[in-house]
Short mmCIF file of C-alpha atoms in Angstrom, two decimals:
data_model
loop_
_atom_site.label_atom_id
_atom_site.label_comp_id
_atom_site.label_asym_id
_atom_site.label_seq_id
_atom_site.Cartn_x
_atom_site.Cartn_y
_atom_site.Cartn_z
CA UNK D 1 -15.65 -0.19 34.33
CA UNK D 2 -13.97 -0.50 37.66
CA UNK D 3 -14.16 3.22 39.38
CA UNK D 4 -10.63 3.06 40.02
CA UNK D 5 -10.11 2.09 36.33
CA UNK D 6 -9.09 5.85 35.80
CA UNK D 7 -6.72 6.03 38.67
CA UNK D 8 -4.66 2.82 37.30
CA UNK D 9 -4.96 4.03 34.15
CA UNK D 10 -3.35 7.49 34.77
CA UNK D 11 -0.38 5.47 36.62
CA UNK D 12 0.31 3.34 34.35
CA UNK D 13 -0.08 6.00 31.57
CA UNK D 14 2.28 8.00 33.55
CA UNK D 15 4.76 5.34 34.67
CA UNK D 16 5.13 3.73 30.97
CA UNK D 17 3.86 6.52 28.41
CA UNK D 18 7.61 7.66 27.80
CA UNK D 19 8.97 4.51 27.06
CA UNK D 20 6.47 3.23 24.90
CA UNK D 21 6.79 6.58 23.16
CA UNK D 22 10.61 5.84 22.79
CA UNK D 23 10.32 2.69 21.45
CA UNK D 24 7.89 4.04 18.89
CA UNK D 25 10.23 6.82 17.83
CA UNK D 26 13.47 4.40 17.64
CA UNK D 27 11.35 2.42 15.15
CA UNK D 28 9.27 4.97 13.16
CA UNK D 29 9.32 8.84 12.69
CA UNK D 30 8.34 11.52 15.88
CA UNK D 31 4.67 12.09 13.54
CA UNK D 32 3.81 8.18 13.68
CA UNK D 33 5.25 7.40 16.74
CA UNK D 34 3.13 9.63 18.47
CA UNK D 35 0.02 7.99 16.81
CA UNK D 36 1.12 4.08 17.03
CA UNK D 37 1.68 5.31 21.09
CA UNK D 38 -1.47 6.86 21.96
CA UNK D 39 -2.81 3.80 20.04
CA UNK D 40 -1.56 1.78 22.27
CA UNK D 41 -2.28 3.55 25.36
CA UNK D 42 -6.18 3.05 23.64
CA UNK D 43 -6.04 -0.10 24.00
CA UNK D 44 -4.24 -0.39 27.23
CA UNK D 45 -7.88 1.76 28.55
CA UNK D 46 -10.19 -0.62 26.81
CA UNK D 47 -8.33 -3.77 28.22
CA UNK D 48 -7.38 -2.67 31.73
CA UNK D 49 -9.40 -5.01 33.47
CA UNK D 50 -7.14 -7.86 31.88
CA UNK D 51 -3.67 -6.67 32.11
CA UNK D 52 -1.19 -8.16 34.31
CA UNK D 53 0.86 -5.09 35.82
CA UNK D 54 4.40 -7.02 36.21
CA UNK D 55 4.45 -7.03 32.71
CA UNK D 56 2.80 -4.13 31.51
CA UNK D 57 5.44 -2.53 29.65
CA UNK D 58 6.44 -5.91 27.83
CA UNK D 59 2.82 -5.76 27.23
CA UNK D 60 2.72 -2.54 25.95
CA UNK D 61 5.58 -3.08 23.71
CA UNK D 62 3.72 -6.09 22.00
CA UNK D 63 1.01 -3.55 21.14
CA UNK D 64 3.72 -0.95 19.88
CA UNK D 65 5.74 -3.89 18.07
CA UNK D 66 2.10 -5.36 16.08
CA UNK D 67 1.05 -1.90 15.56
CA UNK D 68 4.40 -1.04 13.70
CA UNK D 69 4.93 -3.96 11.78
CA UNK D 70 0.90 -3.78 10.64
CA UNK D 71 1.71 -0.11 9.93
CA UNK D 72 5.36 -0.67 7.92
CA UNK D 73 3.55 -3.54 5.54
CA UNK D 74 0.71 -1.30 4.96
CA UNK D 75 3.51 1.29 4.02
CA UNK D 76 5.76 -0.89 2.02
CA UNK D 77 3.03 -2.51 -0.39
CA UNK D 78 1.88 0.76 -0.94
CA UNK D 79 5.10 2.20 -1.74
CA UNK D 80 6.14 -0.86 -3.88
CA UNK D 81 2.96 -0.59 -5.85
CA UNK D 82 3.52 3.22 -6.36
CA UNK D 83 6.76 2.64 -7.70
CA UNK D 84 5.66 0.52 -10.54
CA UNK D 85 2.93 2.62 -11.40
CA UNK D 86 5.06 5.96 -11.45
CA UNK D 87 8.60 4.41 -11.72
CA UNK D 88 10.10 6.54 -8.69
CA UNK D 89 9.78 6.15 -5.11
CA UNK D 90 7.29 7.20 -2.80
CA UNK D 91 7.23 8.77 0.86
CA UNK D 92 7.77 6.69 3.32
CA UNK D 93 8.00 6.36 7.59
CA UNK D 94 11.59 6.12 7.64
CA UNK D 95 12.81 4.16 10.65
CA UNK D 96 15.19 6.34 13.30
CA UNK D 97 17.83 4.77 12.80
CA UNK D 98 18.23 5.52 9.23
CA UNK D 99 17.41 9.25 9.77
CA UNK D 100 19.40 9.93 13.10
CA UNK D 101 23.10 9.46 13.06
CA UNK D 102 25.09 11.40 15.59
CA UNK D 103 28.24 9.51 15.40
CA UNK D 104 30.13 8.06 12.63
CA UNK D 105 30.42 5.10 15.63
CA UNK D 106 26.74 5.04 15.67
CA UNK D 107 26.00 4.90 11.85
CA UNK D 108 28.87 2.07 11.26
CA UNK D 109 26.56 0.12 14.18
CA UNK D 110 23.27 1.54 11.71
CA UNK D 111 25.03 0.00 8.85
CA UNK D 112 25.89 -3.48 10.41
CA UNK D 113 22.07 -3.54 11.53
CA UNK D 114 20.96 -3.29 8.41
CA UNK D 115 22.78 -6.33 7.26
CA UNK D 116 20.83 -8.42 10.01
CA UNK D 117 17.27 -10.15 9.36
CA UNK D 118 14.45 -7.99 10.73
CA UNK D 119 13.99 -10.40 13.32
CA UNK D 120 17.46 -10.09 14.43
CA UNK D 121 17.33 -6.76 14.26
CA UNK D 122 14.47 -5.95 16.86
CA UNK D 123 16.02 -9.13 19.32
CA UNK D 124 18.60 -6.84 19.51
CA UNK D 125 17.02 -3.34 19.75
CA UNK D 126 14.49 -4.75 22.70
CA UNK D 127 17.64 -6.06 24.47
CA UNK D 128 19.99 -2.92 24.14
CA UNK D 129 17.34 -0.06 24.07
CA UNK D 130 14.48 -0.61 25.65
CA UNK D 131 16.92 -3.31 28.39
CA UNK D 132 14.51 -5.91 28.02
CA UNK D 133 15.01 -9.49 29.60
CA UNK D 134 14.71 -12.88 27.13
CA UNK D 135 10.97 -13.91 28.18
CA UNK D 136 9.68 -10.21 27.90
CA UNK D 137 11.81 -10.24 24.75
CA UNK D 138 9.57 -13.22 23.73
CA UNK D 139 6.12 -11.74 25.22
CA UNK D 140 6.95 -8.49 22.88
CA UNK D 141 7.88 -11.27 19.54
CA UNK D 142 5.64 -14.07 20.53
CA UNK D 143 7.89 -16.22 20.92
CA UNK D 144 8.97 -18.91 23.45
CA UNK D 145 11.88 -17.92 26.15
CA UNK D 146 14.16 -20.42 24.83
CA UNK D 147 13.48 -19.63 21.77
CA UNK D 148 14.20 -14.99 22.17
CA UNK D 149 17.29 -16.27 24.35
CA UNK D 150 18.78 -18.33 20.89
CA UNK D 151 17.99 -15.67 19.02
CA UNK D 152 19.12 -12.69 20.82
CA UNK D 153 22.53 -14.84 21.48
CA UNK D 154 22.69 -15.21 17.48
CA UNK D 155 21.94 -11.89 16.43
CA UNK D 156 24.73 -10.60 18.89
CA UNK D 157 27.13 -13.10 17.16
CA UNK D 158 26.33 -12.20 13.84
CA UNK D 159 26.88 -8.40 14.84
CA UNK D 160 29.97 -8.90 15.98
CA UNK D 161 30.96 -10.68 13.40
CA UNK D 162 29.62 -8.05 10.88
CA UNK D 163 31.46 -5.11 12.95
CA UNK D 164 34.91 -6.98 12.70
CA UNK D 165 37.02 -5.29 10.64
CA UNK D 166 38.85 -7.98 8.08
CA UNK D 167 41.98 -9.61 8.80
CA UNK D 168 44.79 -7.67 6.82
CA UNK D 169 46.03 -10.40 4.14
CA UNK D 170 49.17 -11.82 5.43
CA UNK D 171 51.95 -11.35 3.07
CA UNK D 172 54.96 -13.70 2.20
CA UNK D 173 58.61 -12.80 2.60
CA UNK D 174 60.54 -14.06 0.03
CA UNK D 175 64.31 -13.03 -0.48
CA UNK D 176 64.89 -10.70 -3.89
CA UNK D 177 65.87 -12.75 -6.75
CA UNK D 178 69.18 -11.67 -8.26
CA UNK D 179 66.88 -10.16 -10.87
CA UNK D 180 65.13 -8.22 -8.44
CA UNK D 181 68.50 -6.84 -7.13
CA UNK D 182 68.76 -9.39 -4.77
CA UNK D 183 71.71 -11.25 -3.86
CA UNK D 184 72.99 -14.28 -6.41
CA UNK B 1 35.29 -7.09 17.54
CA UNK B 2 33.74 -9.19 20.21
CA UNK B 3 30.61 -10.07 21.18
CA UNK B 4 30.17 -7.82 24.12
CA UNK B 5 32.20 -4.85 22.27
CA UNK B 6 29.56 -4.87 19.56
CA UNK B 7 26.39 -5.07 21.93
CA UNK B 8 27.75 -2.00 23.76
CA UNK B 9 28.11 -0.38 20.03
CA UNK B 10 24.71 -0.93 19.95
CA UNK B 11 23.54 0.22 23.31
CA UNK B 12 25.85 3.29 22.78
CA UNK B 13 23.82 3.88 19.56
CA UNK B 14 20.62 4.38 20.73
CA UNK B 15 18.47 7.45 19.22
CA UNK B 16 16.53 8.39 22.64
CA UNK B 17 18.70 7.32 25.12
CA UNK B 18 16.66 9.34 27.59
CA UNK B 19 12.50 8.99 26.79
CA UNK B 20 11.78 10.62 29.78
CA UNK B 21 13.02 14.45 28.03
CA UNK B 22 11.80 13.01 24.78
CA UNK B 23 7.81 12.54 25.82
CA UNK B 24 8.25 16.16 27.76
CA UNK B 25 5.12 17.55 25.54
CA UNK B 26 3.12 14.25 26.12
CA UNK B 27 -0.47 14.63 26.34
CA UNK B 28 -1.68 14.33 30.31
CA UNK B 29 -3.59 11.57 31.22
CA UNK B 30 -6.41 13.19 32.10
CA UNK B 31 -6.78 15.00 28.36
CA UNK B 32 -6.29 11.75 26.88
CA UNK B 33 -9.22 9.98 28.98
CA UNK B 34 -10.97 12.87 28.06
CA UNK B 35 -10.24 12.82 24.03
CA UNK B 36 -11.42 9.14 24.53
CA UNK B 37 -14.99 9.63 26.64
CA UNK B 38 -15.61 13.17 23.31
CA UNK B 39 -15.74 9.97 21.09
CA UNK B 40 -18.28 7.88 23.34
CA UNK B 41 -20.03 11.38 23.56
CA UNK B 42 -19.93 11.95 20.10
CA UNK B 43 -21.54 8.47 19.78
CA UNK B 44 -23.94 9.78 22.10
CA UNK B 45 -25.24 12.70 20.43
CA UNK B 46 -25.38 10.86 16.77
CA UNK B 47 -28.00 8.63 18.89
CA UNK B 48 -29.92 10.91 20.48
CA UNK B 49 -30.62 12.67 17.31
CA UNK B 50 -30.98 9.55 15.82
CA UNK B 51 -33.50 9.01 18.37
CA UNK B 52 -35.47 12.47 17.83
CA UNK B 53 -35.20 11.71 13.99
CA UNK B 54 -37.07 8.79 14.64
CA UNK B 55 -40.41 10.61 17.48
CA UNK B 56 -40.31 12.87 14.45
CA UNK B 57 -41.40 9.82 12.22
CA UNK B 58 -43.26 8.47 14.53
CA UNK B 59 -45.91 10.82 13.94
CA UNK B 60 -46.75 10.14 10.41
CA UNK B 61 -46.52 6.34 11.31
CA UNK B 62 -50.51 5.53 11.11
CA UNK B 63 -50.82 7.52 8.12
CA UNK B 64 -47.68 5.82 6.90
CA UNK B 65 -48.20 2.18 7.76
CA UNK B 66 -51.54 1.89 5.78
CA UNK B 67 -49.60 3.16 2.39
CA UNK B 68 -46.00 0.65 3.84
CA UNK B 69 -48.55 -2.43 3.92
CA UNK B 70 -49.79 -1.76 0.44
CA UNK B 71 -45.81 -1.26 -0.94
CA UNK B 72 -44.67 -4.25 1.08
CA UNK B 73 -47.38 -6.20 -0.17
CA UNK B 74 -46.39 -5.04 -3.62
CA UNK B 75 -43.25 -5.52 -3.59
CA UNK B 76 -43.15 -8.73 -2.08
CA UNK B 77 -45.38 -10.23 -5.23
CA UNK B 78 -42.94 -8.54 -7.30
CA UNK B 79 -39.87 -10.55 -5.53
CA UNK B 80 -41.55 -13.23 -5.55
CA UNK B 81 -41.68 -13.34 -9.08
CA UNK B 82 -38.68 -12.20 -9.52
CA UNK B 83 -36.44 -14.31 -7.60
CA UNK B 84 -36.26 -17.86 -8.27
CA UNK B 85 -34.53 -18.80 -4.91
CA UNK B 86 -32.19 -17.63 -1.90
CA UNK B 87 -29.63 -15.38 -2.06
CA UNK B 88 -27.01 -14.41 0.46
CA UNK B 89 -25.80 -11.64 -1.29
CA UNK B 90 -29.67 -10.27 -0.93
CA UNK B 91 -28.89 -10.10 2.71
CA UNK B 92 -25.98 -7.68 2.27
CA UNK B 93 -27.18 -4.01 2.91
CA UNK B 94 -26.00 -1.66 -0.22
CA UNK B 95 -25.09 2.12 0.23
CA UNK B 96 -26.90 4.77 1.06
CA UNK B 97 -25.66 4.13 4.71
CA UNK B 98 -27.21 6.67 7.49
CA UNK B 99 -24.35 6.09 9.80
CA UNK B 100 -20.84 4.58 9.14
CA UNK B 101 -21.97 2.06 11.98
CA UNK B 102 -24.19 0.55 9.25
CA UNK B 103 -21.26 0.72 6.68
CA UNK B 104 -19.19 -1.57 9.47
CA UNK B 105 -21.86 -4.13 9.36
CA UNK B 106 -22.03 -4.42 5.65
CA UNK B 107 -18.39 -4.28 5.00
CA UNK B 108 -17.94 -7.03 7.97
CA UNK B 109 -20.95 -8.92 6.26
CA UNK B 110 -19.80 -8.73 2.72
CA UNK B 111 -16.49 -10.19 3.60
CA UNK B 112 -18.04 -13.47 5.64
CA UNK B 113 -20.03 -13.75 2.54
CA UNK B 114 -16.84 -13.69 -0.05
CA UNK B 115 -19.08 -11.68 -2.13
CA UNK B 116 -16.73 -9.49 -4.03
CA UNK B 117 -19.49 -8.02 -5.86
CA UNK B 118 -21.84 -6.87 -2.89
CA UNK B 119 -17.79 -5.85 -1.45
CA UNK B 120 -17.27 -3.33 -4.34
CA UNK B 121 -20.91 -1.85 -4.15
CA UNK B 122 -20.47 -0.80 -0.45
CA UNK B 123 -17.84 1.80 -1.53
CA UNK B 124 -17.38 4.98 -3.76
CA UNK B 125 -15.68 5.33 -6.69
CA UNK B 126 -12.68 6.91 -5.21
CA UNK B 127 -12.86 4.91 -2.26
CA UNK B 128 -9.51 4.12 -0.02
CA UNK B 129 -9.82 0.54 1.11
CA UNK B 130 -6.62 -0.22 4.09
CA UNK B 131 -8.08 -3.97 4.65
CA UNK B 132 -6.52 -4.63 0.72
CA UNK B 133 -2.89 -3.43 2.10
CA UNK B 134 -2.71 -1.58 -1.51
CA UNK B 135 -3.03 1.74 -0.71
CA UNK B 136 -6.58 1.77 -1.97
CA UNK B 137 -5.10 1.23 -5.53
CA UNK B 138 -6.63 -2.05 -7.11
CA UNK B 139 -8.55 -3.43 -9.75
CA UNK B 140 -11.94 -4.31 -9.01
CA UNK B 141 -10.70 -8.43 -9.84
CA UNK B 142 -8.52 -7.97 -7.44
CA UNK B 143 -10.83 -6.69 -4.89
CA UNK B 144 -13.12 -9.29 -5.80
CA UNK B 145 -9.96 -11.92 -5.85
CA UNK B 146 -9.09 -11.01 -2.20
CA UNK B 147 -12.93 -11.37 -0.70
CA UNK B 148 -13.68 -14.38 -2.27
CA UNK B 149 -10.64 -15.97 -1.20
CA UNK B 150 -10.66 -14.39 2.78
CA UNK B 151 -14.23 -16.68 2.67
CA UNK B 152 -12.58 -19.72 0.72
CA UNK B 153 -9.89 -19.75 3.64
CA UNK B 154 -12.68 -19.68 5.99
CA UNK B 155 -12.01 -16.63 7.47
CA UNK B 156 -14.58 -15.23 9.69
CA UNK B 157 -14.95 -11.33 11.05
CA UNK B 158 -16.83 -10.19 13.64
CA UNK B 159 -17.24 -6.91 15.16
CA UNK B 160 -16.37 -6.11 18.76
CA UNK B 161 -17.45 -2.93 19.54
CA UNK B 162 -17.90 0.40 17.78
CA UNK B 163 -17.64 4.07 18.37
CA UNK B 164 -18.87 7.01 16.24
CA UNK B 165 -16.02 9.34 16.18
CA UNK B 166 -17.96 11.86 13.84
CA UNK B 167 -21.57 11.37 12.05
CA UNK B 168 -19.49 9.99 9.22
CA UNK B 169 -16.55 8.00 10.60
CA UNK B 170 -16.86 5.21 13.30
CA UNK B 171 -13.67 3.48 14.91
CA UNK B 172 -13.76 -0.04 15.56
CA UNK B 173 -12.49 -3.20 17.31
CA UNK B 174 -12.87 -6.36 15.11
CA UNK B 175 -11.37 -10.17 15.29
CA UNK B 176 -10.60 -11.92 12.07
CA UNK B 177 -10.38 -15.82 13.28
CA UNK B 178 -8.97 -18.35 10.33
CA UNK B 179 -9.56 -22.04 12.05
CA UNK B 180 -7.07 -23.66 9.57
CA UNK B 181 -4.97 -20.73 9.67
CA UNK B 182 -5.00 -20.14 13.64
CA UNK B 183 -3.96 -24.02 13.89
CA UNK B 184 -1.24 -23.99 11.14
CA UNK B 185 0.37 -21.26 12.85
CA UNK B 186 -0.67 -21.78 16.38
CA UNK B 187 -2.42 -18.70 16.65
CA UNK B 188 -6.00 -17.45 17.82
CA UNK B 189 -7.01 -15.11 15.09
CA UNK B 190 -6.22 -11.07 15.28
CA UNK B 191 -7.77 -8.44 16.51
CA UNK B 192 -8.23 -5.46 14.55
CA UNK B 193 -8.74 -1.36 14.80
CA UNK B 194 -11.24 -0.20 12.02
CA UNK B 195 -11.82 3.21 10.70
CA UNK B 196 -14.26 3.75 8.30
CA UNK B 197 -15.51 6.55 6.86
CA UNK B 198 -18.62 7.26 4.57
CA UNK B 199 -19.29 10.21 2.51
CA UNK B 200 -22.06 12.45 2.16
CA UNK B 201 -23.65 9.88 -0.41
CA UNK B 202 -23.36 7.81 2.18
CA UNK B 203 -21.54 5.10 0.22
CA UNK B 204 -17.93 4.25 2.16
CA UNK B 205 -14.76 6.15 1.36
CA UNK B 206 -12.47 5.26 3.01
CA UNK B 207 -11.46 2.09 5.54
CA UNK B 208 -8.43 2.02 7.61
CA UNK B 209 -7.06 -0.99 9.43
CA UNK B 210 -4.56 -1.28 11.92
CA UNK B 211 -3.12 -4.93 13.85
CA UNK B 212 -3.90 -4.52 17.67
CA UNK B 213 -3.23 -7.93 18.77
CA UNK B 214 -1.81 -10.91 16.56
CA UNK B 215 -2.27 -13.67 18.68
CA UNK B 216 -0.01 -16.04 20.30
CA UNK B 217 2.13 -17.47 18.15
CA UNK B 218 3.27 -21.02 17.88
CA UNK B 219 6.60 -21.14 16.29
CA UNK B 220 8.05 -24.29 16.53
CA UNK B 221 4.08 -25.40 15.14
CA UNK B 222 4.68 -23.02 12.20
CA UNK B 223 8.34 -24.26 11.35
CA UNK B 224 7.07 -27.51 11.89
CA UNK B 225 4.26 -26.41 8.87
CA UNK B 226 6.66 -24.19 6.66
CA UNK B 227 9.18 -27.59 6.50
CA UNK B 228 6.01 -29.65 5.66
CA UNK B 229 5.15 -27.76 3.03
CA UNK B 230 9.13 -27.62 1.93
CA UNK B 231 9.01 -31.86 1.79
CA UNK B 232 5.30 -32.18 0.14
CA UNK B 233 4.46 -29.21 -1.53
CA UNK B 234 7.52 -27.01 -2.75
CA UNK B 235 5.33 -25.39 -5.29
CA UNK B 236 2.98 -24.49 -3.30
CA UNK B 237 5.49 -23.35 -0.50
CA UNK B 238 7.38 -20.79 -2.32
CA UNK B 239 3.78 -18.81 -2.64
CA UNK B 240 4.05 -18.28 1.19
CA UNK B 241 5.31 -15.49 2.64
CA UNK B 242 5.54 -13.81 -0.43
CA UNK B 243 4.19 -9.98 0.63
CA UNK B 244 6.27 -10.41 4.28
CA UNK B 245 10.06 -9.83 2.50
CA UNK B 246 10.39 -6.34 3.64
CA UNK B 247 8.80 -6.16 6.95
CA UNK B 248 11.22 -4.14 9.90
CA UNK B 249 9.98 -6.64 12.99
CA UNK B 250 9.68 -10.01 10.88
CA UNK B 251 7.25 -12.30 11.90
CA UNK B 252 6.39 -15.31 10.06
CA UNK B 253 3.20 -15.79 8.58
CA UNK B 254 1.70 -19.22 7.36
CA UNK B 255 -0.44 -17.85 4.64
CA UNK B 256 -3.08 -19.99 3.56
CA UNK B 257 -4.36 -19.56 -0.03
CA UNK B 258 -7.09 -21.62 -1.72
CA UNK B 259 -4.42 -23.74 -3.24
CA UNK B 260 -2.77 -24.65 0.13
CA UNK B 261 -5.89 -25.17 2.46
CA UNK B 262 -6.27 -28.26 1.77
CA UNK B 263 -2.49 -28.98 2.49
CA UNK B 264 -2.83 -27.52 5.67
CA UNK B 265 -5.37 -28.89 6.72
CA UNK B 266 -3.43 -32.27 6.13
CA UNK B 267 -0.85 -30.81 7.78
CA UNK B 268 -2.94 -30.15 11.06
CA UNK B 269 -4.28 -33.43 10.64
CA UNK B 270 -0.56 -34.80 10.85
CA UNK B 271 0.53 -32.78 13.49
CA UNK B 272 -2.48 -32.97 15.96
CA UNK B 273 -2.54 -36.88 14.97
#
């Protein structure tokens, strides 16, 4: 290992360890977040030699984002299977989102997520938490640019759409009928 | 609402708008390094003992060797006799393992082998297995089911590196590479964090396994597959994708079973054409 392997590492540990552990934590609870982030500072040590530092942290995130999803189906086969065999449900890592609601704004916005695909979902997230651009949006998904730009452009239309409140059903005027008390 | 109005809802939402005050109690840098090198130290130690284990043996080694050539040439009449022919599954060490390096190999060995049987003998009875996704909860079919058919789909595993984090649990870096799969879905295999645990019969008790890297993936290749399968074989396309329906961060998966690896490989014939 390079002997300045350490020093890089403890900058870029420093520079990026709080927003990977944020994007852990608005994902999964403060107990697995902790471990999927020092996880993927482990394998930010073993690969240093490889990593390109403009885009570390999109880098990083990819790491976060495979460890996660590995991590939630893992988590939701098991808990599927222990449902059938004891007929109630079992613990689970509860995403933030559904566990921290400060504002009734925030869990209306929470609710409308929900009613996105999981893709669409994390498009979003990576764009309006974490402030990430369309091709580190697709480095983080695997996906092409072109591809994370359509999709991020959908999911916000399909948000907005969700969050509009229905039109109020237009009602007709008609004059009273003379039976209704209504002129003859 | 519009479109802007709702994507500052949802920047407005976030749950740690500040990660700087929410990592406050992070661990330094320097005390995770040094958490890492106790692991490659622990590794260290389990060798050197290993290694004054084995000057203790060498002592009784002439005495030893004279009554090992008379077993070996024993047994090997015996096996001879025995066995009417090669066997893979022979080659597949069985518990008790020494050091949960050894159970790595074997459980890595098993697999490329699709030899469910040799598979189920490597663990204990109320062994944990992560690699089945089940929660260690399965029937020994469907143990056997899943290693037979990771070999039928030509799936190969290979270990990277591995570190002893105790003398009974090593961590480890492993790549699972699927040729058919990888070109279906434009990927280049996975790489994998392993860690297995033996118990003090030495037999393995538990196996953990966590995604580190999936790849690239190509998804106008694997749309391009998913509609093939749609046109030629809808019976065989509604079996795909059939554990991904709840997953948070959805990423497609062209799952290759033994049913439809021979329709992707016509598929990658097509496409690559």
């Amino acid at each position: 290992m390079d002997p300045n392997a350490e020093v890089r590492f403890t900058r870029l540990y420093k520079a990026y360890y709080a927003d990977v552990l944020a994007y852990c934590a608005r994902r999964v609870n403060r107990a697995d977040a902790e471990d999927v982030a020092n996880e993927v500072f482990t394998v930010l040590w073993r690969k240093l030699d490889g990593i390109d530092e403009e885009s570390t942290i999109a880098w990083l995130y990819g790491v976060a984002h495979r460890t996660i999803s590995n991590r939630w189906r893992g988590n939701s086969r098991r808990n599927r299977l222990r449902e059938r065999l004891d007929g109630f449900g079992a613990e689970t890592s509860e995403p933030v989102d559904t566990v921290v609601v400060r504002r009734d704004e925030d869990r209306t916005v929470f609710d409308a997520m929900a009613r996105l695909k999981p893709v669409d979902q994390e498009v979003l997230r990576l764009s309006a938490w974490e402030e990430l651009s369309a091709p580190q949006i697709a480095e983080v998904v695997g996906c092409s640019v072109s591809a994370a730009e359509q999709r991020l452009h959908r999911a916000k239309k399909r948000l907005g759409k969700i969050l509009s409140p229905p039109l109020e059903p237009s009602v007709a005027i008609h004059p009273l009928t003379a039976e209704e008390g209504g002129r003859p | 609402m519009t479109i802007d109005a709702a994507f500052a809802a949802l920047v407005e939402a976030n749950p740690i708008p500040d990660p700087r005050s929410y990592a406050k109690h992070r661990l330094e840098p320097a005390a995770f390094l040094t958490a890492t090198r106790e692991r490659t130290k622990d590794m260290q130690t389990i060798d050197q003992q290993e290694s004054r284990q084995k000057a203790r043996q060498r002592k009784w080694q002439p005495f030893a060797a004279v009554a090992a050539f008379v077993l070996v040439i024993a047994v090997g009449v015996a096996a001879a006799l025995a066995l009417s022919g090669g066997d893979d599954a022979a080659n597949i060490p069985a518990p008790p393992f020494d050091t949960p390096q050894e159970a790595v190999e074997a459980w890595v060995a098993a697999q490329n082998a699709g030899d469910g049987e040799a598979y189920l003998l490597l663990f204990a009875p109320d062994a944990s297995d992560g690699a089945l996704n089940q929660g260690g909860i399965a029937s020994e079919k469907t143990i056997k089911d899943r290693v037979e058919m990771v070999a039928a789909t030509e799936t190969v595993f290979s270990v990277v590196e591995c570190v002893a984090e105790s003398a009974a649990q090593a961590k480890c870096v492993m790549t699972r590479h699927n040729p058919v799969w990888a070109i279906s879905s434009g990927t280049s295999g996975s790489e994998e964090s392993v860690v297995l645990t033996i118990d003090k019969s030495g037999a393995i008790a538990r196996v953990g396994v966590n995604l580190i890297d999936g790849g690239t993936f190509d998804e106008a290749r694997h749309d391009a597959y998913l509609a093939f399968m749609e046109a030629n074989y809808p019976d065989l396309r509604a079996e795909l994708n059939r554990n991904w329906a709840s997953d948070p961060i959805d990423r497609p998966a062209a799952d290759i079973g033994r049913e439809s690896l021979a329709a992707a490989r016509e598929f990658n014939a097509q496409y690559d054409g």
